[in-house]
Amino acid sequence: MTGLLFLAFALFTVAQAASVRNGGQTAADAAAIGAARADRAAFFDGFVDALGDDDEWREWIAGRGDIVAEGCGEAGHFAGQNDSNIEGCRPVQRQGDLGYAVDVRTRFDSGSSIIPGAGNKTAKASATAVIVPRCEADGDSDQIILTCDGEEIAIEPDDDDFDANPADLFDVVLVD
């Protein structure tokens, strides 16, 4: 009977540890996506600002604009929303796409345990998210045509009030 009781506690401890680990991974994923989304907005703004500057807009729509990587502040916000702290945040480039790699540690733990060394453990987790351009561009000085996942968006270069938002032009995805 004692053996079964110990086994039950051991299984409970493993379940607690898995829950903490999953919570940590959720926090890391949210932090990385939040960081990349902040820069996605900067890519969109750069694209809009470059519409009147010859073909500079092509660099922005291809995800090669010159931005200051400030997404780590957003990463900290999203990690905090998931009861975790940022341990590292750095800009990265994966297959030409810019983004962030984020490391977090949970503020919550597995709780006490009768198994020696298994109690009150926090989790560390990492995630990387990048900004992926969704559109192919065609156009001249009179009109820009963006084809984004099969949908066309027509933009007059002199008109920065067009019907699109950052998510229409760029995806944010988790990568390995």
CSV table of C-alpha atoms in Angstrom, one decimal:
chain,number,residue,atom,x,y,z
A,1,MET,CA,0.0,0.0,0.0
A,2,THR,CA,2.9,2.4,0.9
A,3,GLY,CA,4.4,1.6,-2.5
A,4,LEU,CA,1.2,2.5,-4.3
A,5,LEU,CA,0.9,5.7,-2.4
A,6,PHE,CA,4.5,6.7,-3.2
A,7,LEU,CA,3.9,5.9,-6.9
A,8,ALA,CA,0.8,8.1,-6.8
A,9,PHE,CA,2.8,11.0,-5.3
A,10,ALA,CA,5.6,10.4,-7.9
A,11,LEU,CA,3.1,10.6,-10.8
A,12,PHE,CA,1.6,13.7,-9.3
A,13,THR,CA,5.0,15.3,-9.1
A,14,VAL,CA,5.7,14.4,-12.7
A,15,ALA,CA,2.4,16.0,-13.7
A,16,GLN,CA,3.2,19.2,-11.7
A,17,ALA,CA,6.6,19.4,-13.4
A,18,ALA,CA,5.1,19.0,-16.8
A,19,SER,CA,2.5,21.7,-16.1
A,20,VAL,CA,5.2,24.1,-15.1
A,21,ARG,CA,7.3,23.2,-18.2
A,22,ASN,CA,4.2,23.8,-20.4
A,23,GLY,CA,3.5,27.1,-18.7
A,24,GLY,CA,7.1,28.2,-19.3
A,25,GLN,CA,6.9,27.2,-23.0
A,26,THR,CA,3.7,29.1,-23.4
A,27,ALA,CA,5.3,32.2,-21.8
A,28,ALA,CA,8.4,31.9,-24.1
A,29,ASP,CA,6.2,31.5,-27.2
A,30,ALA,CA,4.0,34.5,-26.3
A,31,ALA,CA,7.1,36.6,-25.5
A,32,ALA,CA,8.8,35.8,-28.8
A,33,ILE,CA,5.6,36.4,-30.8
A,34,GLY,CA,5.0,39.7,-28.9
A,35,ALA,CA,8.6,40.9,-29.7
A,36,ALA,CA,8.3,40.1,-33.4
A,37,ARG,CA,4.8,41.7,-33.7
A,38,ALA,CA,6.3,44.9,-32.4
A,39,ASP,CA,8.8,44.9,-35.2
A,40,ARG,CA,6.1,43.8,-37.7
A,41,ALA,CA,4.4,47.1,-36.9
A,42,ALA,CA,7.7,48.9,-37.6
A,43,PHE,CA,8.1,47.2,-40.9
A,44,PHE,CA,4.6,48.3,-41.9
A,45,ASP,CA,5.2,51.9,-40.8
A,46,GLY,CA,8.5,51.8,-42.8
A,47,PHE,CA,6.7,50.5,-45.9
A,48,VAL,CA,4.0,53.2,-45.6
A,49,ASP,CA,6.7,56.0,-45.1
A,50,ALA,CA,8.7,54.7,-48.1
A,51,LEU,CA,5.7,54.7,-50.5
A,52,GLY,CA,6.7,58.1,-52.0
A,53,ASP,CA,10.4,57.2,-52.2
A,54,ASP,CA,10.9,55.5,-55.6
A,55,ASP,CA,11.4,51.8,-55.1
A,56,GLU,CA,12.5,51.9,-51.4
A,57,TRP,CA,9.1,50.4,-50.5
A,58,ARG,CA,10.2,47.1,-52.2
A,59,GLU,CA,12.8,46.6,-49.5
A,60,TRP,CA,10.3,47.0,-46.8
A,61,ILE,CA,7.7,44.7,-48.3
A,62,ALA,CA,10.4,42.1,-48.7
A,63,GLY,CA,11.2,42.3,-45.0
A,64,ARG,CA,14.6,43.9,-45.5
A,65,GLY,CA,13.9,47.4,-44.1
A,66,ASP,CA,16.2,49.1,-41.7
A,67,ILE,CA,14.6,49.0,-38.3
A,68,VAL,CA,15.7,49.3,-34.7
A,69,ALA,CA,15.0,46.1,-32.9
A,70,GLU,CA,12.9,47.2,-29.9
A,71,GLY,CA,10.7,44.1,-29.5
A,72,CYS,CA,12.4,42.9,-26.3
A,73,GLY,CA,10.3,45.4,-24.3
A,74,GLU,CA,7.2,43.7,-25.6
A,75,ALA,CA,8.7,40.3,-24.9
A,76,GLY,CA,9.0,41.3,-21.3
A,77,HIS,CA,5.4,42.4,-21.2
A,78,PHE,CA,4.1,39.1,-22.6
A,79,ALA,CA,6.3,37.0,-20.4
A,80,GLY,CA,5.0,38.9,-17.4
A,81,GLN,CA,1.4,38.3,-18.4
A,82,ASN,CA,2.3,34.6,-18.2
A,83,ASP,CA,3.9,34.9,-14.8
A,84,SER,CA,7.5,34.5,-16.1
A,85,ASN,CA,10.6,36.6,-16.4
A,86,ILE,CA,12.8,37.3,-19.5
A,87,GLU,CA,16.3,35.8,-19.1
A,88,GLY,CA,17.4,36.7,-22.6
A,89,CYS,CA,16.1,38.4,-25.7
A,90,ARG,CA,18.0,39.0,-28.8
A,91,PRO,CA,17.3,39.8,-32.5
A,92,VAL,CA,17.9,36.9,-34.8
A,93,GLN,CA,17.7,36.1,-38.5
A,94,ARG,CA,16.4,32.8,-39.8
A,95,GLN,CA,16.4,32.1,-43.5
A,96,GLY,CA,16.5,35.8,-44.2
A,97,ASP,CA,13.6,36.6,-41.9
A,98,LEU,CA,14.2,38.9,-38.9
A,99,GLY,CA,12.8,38.1,-35.5
A,100,TYR,CA,13.6,37.4,-31.8
A,101,ALA,CA,14.9,34.5,-29.7
A,102,VAL,CA,13.6,34.7,-26.2
A,103,ASP,CA,14.5,32.8,-23.0
A,104,VAL,CA,12.2,32.8,-20.0
A,105,ARG,CA,12.0,31.4,-16.5
A,106,THR,CA,8.7,30.9,-14.7
A,107,ARG,CA,7.9,32.7,-11.5
A,108,PHE,CA,5.7,29.8,-10.5
A,109,ASP,CA,7.0,26.4,-9.5
A,110,SER,CA,6.1,22.8,-9.1
A,111,GLY,CA,5.3,23.1,-5.4
A,112,SER,CA,6.5,20.9,-2.6
A,113,SER,CA,7.1,17.2,-3.1
A,114,ILE,CA,8.0,14.2,-1.0
A,115,ILE,CA,10.5,13.2,-3.7
A,116,PRO,CA,13.9,14.5,-2.7
A,117,GLY,CA,15.1,17.3,-5.0
A,118,ALA,CA,11.9,17.5,-7.0
A,119,GLY,CA,10.1,20.2,-5.1
A,120,ASN,CA,9.7,23.9,-5.9
A,121,LYS,CA,11.3,23.8,-9.3
A,122,THR,CA,10.7,26.6,-11.9
A,123,ALA,CA,11.0,26.0,-15.6
A,124,LYS,CA,13.2,27.6,-18.3
A,125,ALA,CA,12.0,27.7,-21.9
A,126,SER,CA,13.0,29.3,-25.2
A,127,ALA,CA,11.2,30.3,-28.4
A,128,THR,CA,12.0,32.1,-31.6
A,129,ALA,CA,9.6,34.0,-33.8
A,130,VAL,CA,10.2,35.8,-37.1
A,131,ILE,CA,8.5,38.2,-39.4
A,132,VAL,CA,7.7,36.6,-42.7
A,133,PRO,CA,6.6,38.8,-45.7
A,134,ARG,CA,3.2,37.6,-47.1
A,135,CYS,CA,3.2,39.7,-50.3
A,136,GLU,CA,4.8,39.8,-53.7
A,137,ALA,CA,5.0,43.2,-55.2
A,138,ASP,CA,4.4,44.6,-58.7
A,139,GLY,CA,4.0,48.1,-59.7
A,140,ASP,CA,5.4,51.3,-60.9
A,141,SER,CA,5.3,55.0,-59.9
A,142,ASP,CA,1.5,55.2,-60.6
A,143,GLN,CA,0.2,52.2,-58.7
A,144,ILE,CA,1.6,49.4,-56.5
A,145,ILE,CA,-0.1,46.1,-56.6
A,146,LEU,CA,0.6,43.7,-53.7
A,147,THR,CA,-0.5,40.1,-54.0
A,148,CYS,CA,-0.8,38.7,-50.5
A,149,ASP,CA,-1.8,35.1,-50.2
A,150,GLY,CA,-3.8,35.3,-53.4
A,151,GLU,CA,-5.5,38.7,-52.6
A,152,GLU,CA,-4.6,41.8,-54.4
A,153,ILE,CA,-4.1,45.2,-52.6
A,154,ALA,CA,-3.8,48.2,-54.9
A,155,ILE,CA,-2.0,51.2,-53.4
A,156,GLU,CA,-1.5,54.7,-54.8
A,157,PRO,CA,2.0,55.7,-53.8
A,158,ASP,CA,0.9,59.2,-52.9
A,159,ASP,CA,-2.0,57.9,-50.8
A,160,ASP,CA,-0.9,56.6,-47.4
A,161,ASP,CA,-4.5,56.0,-46.3
A,162,PHE,CA,-5.1,52.6,-47.8
A,163,ASP,CA,-7.0,49.6,-46.5
A,164,ALA,CA,-4.3,47.3,-45.0
A,165,ASN,CA,-2.7,46.7,-41.7
A,166,PRO,CA,0.6,45.0,-40.6
A,167,ALA,CA,-1.0,41.5,-40.4
A,168,ASP,CA,-2.1,41.8,-44.0
A,169,LEU,CA,1.5,42.3,-45.2
A,170,PHE,CA,3.6,40.3,-42.7
A,171,ASP,CA,3.1,37.1,-40.7
A,172,VAL,CA,4.7,36.4,-37.4
A,173,VAL,CA,5.6,32.7,-36.9
A,174,LEU,CA,7.4,30.5,-34.4
A,175,VAL,CA,10.4,28.8,-35.8
A,176,ASP,CA,13.0,26.3,-34.5
